[in-house]
């Protein structure tokens, strides 16, 4: 198979490419049988995308192939933002790149920006045209200009690829609604409710309160259509090769616009089968591997980031195997949820256990580490582990939610529930990092002691994310301790979805205050910058470092050890409400990275919510 030869490709490259194509072909056949026409169509799509790939991006591909671990390097720091909330438009973002760089950021996740009907957009996750930018945000040309400028500055760009569903306004959906069988076959259409009802017996609900059920009646087609998320998000049927082909084409279109990282949105859901829970089915892994191979052929510098928000055991398989990898990166979702559990319980045993499991994984696996993102916090914790301490799932979720919404006596947190499902006792949680850490309450009550504590916790959580191997991501606004935005309650298009609580506009006045001594913004922003610089300066933060759980002798204090090429780091995090002293069971004389002071291994003092990075060379 010589069709994807590029001028100047070496023999070795051609052999490699042929191997990739032949594996792709084999996997394609395993899903779609001997559908020769569909395969030829796919080949054609790959060929077109390959020849249409701009030279500049090809050069970037080559650079990245020479440094395949570029995204795991310790100089990488990400930020996730909504274009409209951050700077209004794509051009606005371009103008604000200096600010982004001033945050130390060189990886930018732009939240969904493709065309999506207002009021039925699920924050942009209901795409009606995969090749058109939302009018209010700009144009495809603006996107290309932004990615180009980002690349010039060494910033990589991540974009969502919402592949599980389209908006009901997408052309395919419109044609399906009008009765065109070819397009109905791209979705899951049923003449009546009998099969949908069978599905409902085994398929859980994603939005039990805001969008109950997994199917919707489509009056115009006079049929029932599968809608796992909102009723206006129609699930695509990847059992149909035309869907895979067309969506691959859409993905490659974005890659050729300079998108470096494709976030595979809701990827566990992309294959459905009656009698199953329609999540994480084996075919999903085949599809992801196929997408990885497609990228290796056309845009080998592109990364796949899997959005797998699932119970712990389901997440890691999306890395695939070392020989046959699937996603390059996955969200460290269980760690994120375990962190908030620890904030609420002040007991680090679960987090210690969870991190111990992460540290035991091969170093090739790269996690995207984060504290907050645009979504709610779902309580997907290791309940089997918690049951050892007689902690049961339903009452525990209630406790976490009570604490983090500030209902629990003495809790400074201010969050709101999300998709409260009283049947299952399964509410999730929303709020910004600062509000959940207590900054909002402390500021409103002018309680300086509480504020100091809350800011310490906020900083410690960021320090924890910066301590882990992988790619740390800031959620835009968090660098300024931005609080909840309650304004969404008054917006009829948003009021039902409490995730808007933490999707407020970036407050540029607050950003200016980051340069004013003594302000809350200044206190957090600069402390965070100091940590980022330390991470940059010390090789112990390299992703190749050995990592372990360091004992602290106190269940309120988490200890993490790292070692790499003569540098050893012990990171301590006091989740307790009081100041305390711990000892570390490590040889060597340690110095505090932030203050440069020597420390006594037998007695390390930690204020409430404080963290320490201790380093020792040998
Ligand atoms: C992902 C997104 C979420 C969205 C859902 C449906 O989980 O993160 O915001 O609602 O997919 O597309």
Short mmCIF file of N, CA, C and O in Angstrom, two decimals, residues 401-402 405 415-420 427-430 488 498:
data_model
loop_
_atom_site.label_atom_id
_atom_site.label_comp_id
_atom_site.label_asym_id
_atom_site.label_seq_id
_atom_site.Cartn_x
_atom_site.Cartn_y
_atom_site.Cartn_z
N UNK A 401 -21.47 15.99 49.53
CA UNK A 401 -22.26 17.09 48.96
C UNK A 401 -22.66 18.10 50.03
O UNK A 401 -22.64 19.31 49.79
N UNK A 402 -23.01 17.62 51.21
CA UNK A 402 -23.37 18.55 52.30
C UNK A 402 -22.17 19.41 52.65
O UNK A 402 -22.29 20.62 52.82
N UNK A 405 -21.27 21.87 49.69
CA UNK A 405 -22.25 22.93 49.41
C UNK A 405 -22.36 23.86 50.62
O UNK A 405 -23.15 24.81 50.60
N UNK A 415 -20.68 25.23 47.12
CA UNK A 415 -20.94 24.61 45.83
C UNK A 415 -22.44 24.43 45.66
O UNK A 415 -23.22 24.80 46.54
N UNK A 416 -22.85 23.86 44.53
CA UNK A 416 -24.26 23.54 44.32
C UNK A 416 -24.36 22.12 43.79
O UNK A 416 -23.43 21.64 43.13
N UNK A 417 -25.50 21.50 44.04
CA UNK A 417 -25.69 20.13 43.56
C UNK A 417 -25.91 20.12 42.05
O UNK A 417 -26.37 21.10 41.47
N UNK A 418 -25.61 18.99 41.46
CA UNK A 418 -25.84 18.81 40.03
C UNK A 418 -26.52 17.47 39.81
O UNK A 418 -26.08 16.44 40.34
N UNK A 419 -27.60 17.50 39.06
CA UNK A 419 -28.36 16.29 38.76
C UNK A 419 -28.61 15.43 39.99
O UNK A 419 -28.25 14.26 40.05
N UNK A 420 -29.24 16.06 40.94
CA UNK A 420 -29.60 15.37 42.18
C UNK A 420 -30.61 14.28 41.82
O UNK A 420 -31.68 14.58 41.27
N UNK A 427 -26.38 12.69 43.84
CA UNK A 427 -26.12 14.03 43.29
C UNK A 427 -24.63 14.21 43.06
O UNK A 427 -23.80 13.61 43.72
N UNK A 428 -24.31 15.04 42.07
CA UNK A 428 -22.92 15.42 41.82
C UNK A 428 -22.77 16.88 42.26
O UNK A 428 -23.67 17.44 42.85
N UNK A 429 -21.62 17.48 41.97
CA UNK A 429 -21.34 18.76 42.59
C UNK A 429 -20.71 19.76 41.64
O UNK A 429 -19.87 19.39 40.81
N UNK A 430 -21.07 21.03 41.80
CA UNK A 430 -20.48 22.10 40.98
C UNK A 430 -19.90 23.20 41.87
O UNK A 430 -20.29 23.34 43.03
N UNK A 488 -26.07 32.69 36.57
CA UNK A 488 -26.72 31.75 35.64
C UNK A 488 -28.15 31.44 36.06
O UNK A 488 -28.98 31.07 35.22
N UNK A 498 -26.57 23.44 36.57
CA UNK A 498 -25.74 24.13 37.57
C UNK A 498 -24.26 24.11 37.22
O UNK A 498 -23.46 24.76 37.91
#
